[in-house]
Short mmCIF file of C-alpha atoms in Angstrom, two decimals:
data_model
loop_
_atom_site.label_atom_id
_atom_site.label_comp_id
_atom_site.label_asym_id
_atom_site.label_seq_id
_atom_site.Cartn_x
_atom_site.Cartn_y
_atom_site.Cartn_z
CA MET A 2 -9.94 30.19 6.57
CA THR A 3 -10.61 33.17 4.21
CA ASN A 4 -13.64 33.67 2.04
CA GLY A 5 -14.04 31.41 -0.97
CA GLN A 6 -11.14 29.21 0.25
CA ILE A 7 -11.01 25.76 1.54
CA ALA A 8 -8.46 24.01 3.54
CA VAL A 9 -7.16 20.48 3.00
CA LYS A 10 -4.62 18.29 4.48
CA VAL A 11 -1.85 16.81 2.12
CA ARG A 12 0.03 13.59 2.86
CA PHE A 13 3.24 12.59 1.10
CA PHE A 14 4.71 9.04 1.23
CA ALA A 15 7.95 7.34 0.28
CA ALA A 16 10.22 9.34 -2.32
CA PRO A 17 8.03 12.47 -2.71
CA ARG A 18 8.01 12.48 1.21
CA GLU A 19 11.67 12.67 1.30
CA ALA A 20 12.00 14.93 -1.46
CA ILE A 21 9.92 17.80 0.06
CA GLY A 22 11.01 17.03 3.60
CA THR A 23 7.68 16.49 5.17
CA GLY A 24 5.01 13.94 5.19
CA GLU A 25 1.92 16.53 5.85
CA ILE A 26 1.04 19.86 5.16
CA GLU A 27 -2.23 21.99 5.34
CA VAL A 28 -3.04 23.98 2.11
CA GLU A 29 -5.60 26.46 1.21
CA ILE A 30 -7.16 26.46 -2.01
CA PRO A 31 -9.94 28.35 -3.87
CA THR A 32 -13.28 26.58 -3.42
CA GLY A 33 -14.21 24.33 -6.46
CA SER A 34 -10.53 23.43 -6.71
CA THR A 35 -9.88 19.85 -8.18
CA VAL A 36 -7.28 17.28 -7.35
CA GLY A 37 -5.31 18.28 -10.44
CA ASP A 38 -5.37 22.09 -9.39
CA LEU A 39 -4.14 21.17 -6.08
CA ILE A 40 -1.24 19.11 -7.54
CA ASP A 41 -0.47 22.27 -9.78
CA LEU A 42 -0.25 24.45 -6.93
CA LEU A 43 1.84 21.98 -4.98
CA THR A 44 4.30 21.63 -7.86
CA GLU A 45 4.90 25.27 -7.85
CA GLU A 46 5.40 25.53 -4.16
CA TYR A 47 7.63 22.42 -4.19
CA PRO A 48 9.75 22.06 -7.08
CA ALA A 49 11.20 18.99 -6.05
CA LEU A 50 7.79 17.27 -6.50
CA ARG A 51 8.03 17.75 -10.18
CA THR A 52 9.95 14.60 -10.69
CA TYR A 53 7.05 12.71 -9.20
CA THR A 54 3.78 14.41 -10.24
CA ARG A 55 3.49 12.36 -13.50
CA PHE A 56 3.55 9.33 -11.52
CA ILE A 57 1.63 9.92 -8.50
CA SER A 58 -1.92 8.48 -7.98
CA VAL A 59 -4.30 10.35 -5.60
CA ALA A 60 -6.66 9.43 -2.78
CA VAL A 61 -9.00 11.59 -1.13
CA ASN A 62 -10.12 10.55 2.31
CA ARG A 63 -8.38 7.16 1.86
CA GLY A 64 -9.89 6.25 -1.49
CA TYR A 65 -8.47 6.48 -4.98
CA VAL A 66 -10.03 9.35 -7.16
CA GLY A 67 -9.11 10.85 -10.36
CA MET A 68 -7.47 14.33 -11.13
CA GLN A 69 -11.03 15.79 -11.95
CA ASN A 70 -12.47 15.11 -8.31
CA VAL A 71 -13.50 18.49 -6.53
CA LEU A 72 -12.00 18.93 -3.23
CA HIS A 73 -14.02 20.07 -0.15
CA ASP A 74 -13.11 21.70 3.12
CA GLY A 75 -11.34 19.24 5.54
CA ASP A 76 -10.61 16.66 2.76
CA GLU A 77 -7.22 14.45 3.41
CA VAL A 78 -5.48 14.19 0.21
CA ALA A 79 -2.74 11.64 -0.19
CA CYS A 80 -0.26 11.79 -2.94
CA LEU A 81 0.79 8.15 -3.58
CA PRO A 82 3.88 7.41 -5.61
CA PRO A 83 4.01 3.98 -7.44
CA VAL A 84 3.55 1.50 -5.02
CA GLY A 85 5.81 -1.56 -4.27
CA GLY A 86 4.37 -3.69 -1.43
CA GLY A 87 4.74 -7.61 -1.14
CA MET B 12 -15.31 -12.34 8.36
CA VAL B 13 -12.28 -13.13 10.52
CA GLU B 14 -11.30 -10.70 13.20
CA ARG B 15 -8.08 -8.82 12.22
CA ALA B 16 -7.88 -10.47 8.80
CA PHE B 17 -6.47 -7.46 7.14
CA GLN B 18 -3.45 -5.91 8.78
CA ILE B 19 -0.52 -3.80 8.73
CA THR B 20 1.96 -4.30 11.66
CA GLU B 21 5.30 -3.24 12.77
CA GLU B 22 5.92 -6.80 14.65
CA ASP B 23 7.28 -9.95 12.96
CA ILE B 24 4.48 -12.01 11.21
CA PHE B 25 4.19 -15.76 12.03
CA VAL B 26 2.68 -17.62 9.27
CA ASP B 27 1.05 -20.10 11.51
CA ALA B 28 -0.61 -17.37 13.46
CA VAL B 29 -2.17 -15.87 10.19
CA VAL B 30 -3.35 -19.43 9.15
CA ALA B 31 -4.99 -19.90 12.67
CA ARG B 32 -7.28 -16.77 12.10
CA LEU B 33 -8.94 -18.86 9.26
CA ALA B 34 -9.89 -21.86 11.44
CA ASP B 35 -13.14 -23.15 10.37
CA PRO B 36 -14.62 -26.82 10.37
CA ALA B 37 -15.81 -26.25 6.85
CA ILE B 38 -12.41 -25.84 5.14
CA GLY B 39 -10.31 -28.61 3.68
CA ALA B 40 -7.64 -26.55 2.27
CA VAL B 41 -5.33 -23.53 3.16
CA ILE B 42 -3.01 -21.88 0.84
CA THR B 43 -0.37 -19.29 1.95
CA PHE B 44 2.00 -17.16 0.24
CA VAL B 45 4.99 -15.80 2.17
CA GLY B 46 6.81 -12.60 0.77
CA VAL B 47 10.60 -12.65 2.20
CA VAL B 48 13.11 -9.85 2.05
CA ARG B 49 15.52 -10.94 -0.64
CA GLY B 50 19.10 -10.29 0.07
CA VAL B 51 20.29 -9.47 -3.63
CA THR B 52 18.52 -7.39 -6.31
CA GLU B 53 19.96 -6.94 -9.74
CA GLY B 54 23.31 -8.16 -8.39
CA ARG B 55 23.39 -5.55 -5.51
CA GLN B 56 23.52 -6.68 -1.75
CA VAL B 57 20.64 -5.54 0.02
CA HIS B 58 21.53 -4.39 3.46
CA TYR B 59 17.98 -3.99 4.47
CA LEU B 60 14.47 -2.90 3.42
CA GLU B 61 12.42 0.05 4.76
CA TYR B 62 8.49 -0.73 4.11
CA GLU B 63 5.89 2.42 4.56
CA ALA B 64 2.24 2.22 4.40
CA TYR B 65 -0.44 4.75 4.05
CA PRO B 66 -2.13 3.89 7.86
CA GLY B 67 -5.96 3.52 7.54
CA MET B 68 -6.00 3.22 3.89
CA ALA B 69 -3.64 0.31 3.35
CA GLU B 70 -5.79 -2.01 5.61
CA SER B 71 -9.06 -1.05 3.72
CA VAL B 72 -7.32 -1.83 0.28
CA LEU B 73 -6.38 -5.32 1.69
CA ARG B 74 -9.84 -5.83 2.68
CA GLN B 75 -11.06 -4.54 -0.69
CA ILE B 76 -8.77 -7.30 -2.38
CA GLY B 77 -10.29 -9.94 0.01
CA ASP B 78 -13.68 -8.96 -1.08
CA GLU B 79 -12.67 -9.16 -4.76
CA ILE B 80 -11.25 -12.73 -4.32
CA ARG B 81 -14.38 -13.88 -2.66
CA ALA B 82 -16.56 -12.30 -5.26
CA ARG B 83 -14.54 -14.04 -7.93
CA TRP B 84 -13.89 -17.34 -6.69
CA GLU B 85 -16.97 -18.44 -4.80
CA THR B 86 -15.20 -21.25 -3.31
CA ILE B 87 -12.67 -19.16 -1.24
CA ARG B 88 -14.25 -19.01 2.33
CA GLU B 89 -11.71 -16.56 4.40
CA VAL B 90 -8.72 -14.50 3.31
CA ALA B 91 -6.32 -12.93 5.49
CA ILE B 92 -3.58 -10.79 4.44
CA VAL B 93 -0.83 -9.22 6.95
CA HIS B 94 1.74 -7.12 5.81
CA ARG B 95 4.70 -5.62 7.82
CA VAL B 96 5.99 -2.08 7.77
CA GLY B 97 9.35 -0.64 9.16
CA ARG B 98 12.89 -1.80 8.80
CA LEU B 99 13.16 -5.39 7.67
CA GLN B 100 16.28 -7.52 7.45
CA VAL B 101 17.11 -10.00 4.77
CA GLY B 102 15.14 -13.34 5.24
CA GLU B 103 12.47 -11.60 7.35
CA THR B 104 8.64 -11.98 6.40
CA ALA B 105 7.28 -9.06 4.59
CA VAL B 106 3.64 -10.31 4.05
CA VAL B 107 1.52 -13.39 4.39
CA ILE B 108 -1.32 -14.12 2.17
CA ALA B 109 -3.74 -17.13 3.66
CA LEU B 110 -6.64 -18.28 1.67
CA SER B 111 -9.06 -21.07 2.73
CA ALA B 112 -11.62 -23.10 0.85
CA ALA B 113 -13.68 -26.37 1.27
CA HIS B 114 -11.51 -28.07 -1.54
CA ARG B 115 -8.19 -27.27 -3.10
CA HIS B 116 -9.39 -26.17 -6.38
CA GLU B 117 -8.95 -22.46 -7.56
CA VAL B 118 -7.08 -21.56 -4.31
CA PHE B 119 -3.78 -21.21 -6.42
CA ASP B 120 -5.29 -18.98 -8.92
CA ALA B 121 -6.77 -16.85 -5.88
CA VAL B 122 -3.30 -16.39 -4.16
CA HIS B 123 -1.72 -15.47 -7.37
CA TYR B 124 -4.50 -12.67 -7.74
CA ALA B 125 -3.93 -11.51 -4.24
CA ILE B 126 -0.20 -10.87 -4.40
CA ASP B 127 -0.62 -9.33 -7.93
CA ARG B 128 -3.08 -6.93 -6.53
CA ILE B 129 -1.30 -5.76 -3.37
CA LYS B 130 1.61 -5.02 -5.71
CA GLU B 131 -0.88 -3.04 -7.88
CA ILE B 132 -3.05 -1.21 -5.53
CA GLY B 133 -1.73 -1.56 -2.11
CA PRO B 134 -0.63 2.04 -0.82
CA ILE B 135 2.73 0.25 0.49
CA TRP B 136 6.03 1.39 -0.52
CA LYS B 137 9.50 -0.22 -0.23
CA LYS B 138 12.88 1.25 0.02
CA GLU B 139 16.02 -0.94 -0.83
CA VAL B 140 19.01 0.30 1.05
CA TRP B 141 22.43 -1.01 -0.01
CA ALA B 142 25.88 -0.42 1.49
CA ASP B 143 26.46 2.38 -0.88
CA GLY B 144 22.89 3.78 -1.70
CA ALA B 145 19.19 3.51 -1.34
CA GLU B 146 16.10 3.64 -3.55
CA TRP B 147 12.24 3.49 -3.45
CA ARG B 148 11.20 0.71 -5.53
CA SER B 149 7.82 -0.02 -7.45
CA GLU B 150 6.62 -2.60 -9.81
CA GLY B 151 7.09 -0.21 -12.71
CA GLY B 152 10.94 -0.14 -11.87
#
């Protein structure tokens, strides 16, 4: 980990997981980054995500959070497309 | 709280086994909802369904739904929700919700609330696979 950066684990499910071809990646982002910043960065890196980002909810460490939520080193961030259980 | 009352499983779900988890001499009514894989959606023949959940989070969201129900309907004693993941064939059970109460009042509203909440906030996804294609489906469309 370089200075001023934090590392987070990002998990994908369902359609976005298939679109980018993996369920889990590690990402380094600047300290103080929000969930929204991370989503912007991911969309740049994985254009296939663009279709889904408008609809995605985000969980950090397995609880729903808003886009303004500030991330911390070691967080597990999950990109959750619209759910459809039951 | 009932042990293993909120569970994501890859195994077959048996309604009687879920109801048995609620056993308690104080109850006089149990209501169950059983969600089953339907063979036809919008006129297309379903080959099978693939369910996926966020391990860890899904069970805690089911537990949260149970807590919401008991906060809202004081007469509800226990709640059990078991949801299956993996490949499910037409006719197989995808979800079982069981609620117990001393009397029958309000259990109907509570079970309706439970299935709506699962579809609203449960981190669980469903892919419909037909003979000629497949699509991840959500409540929104």
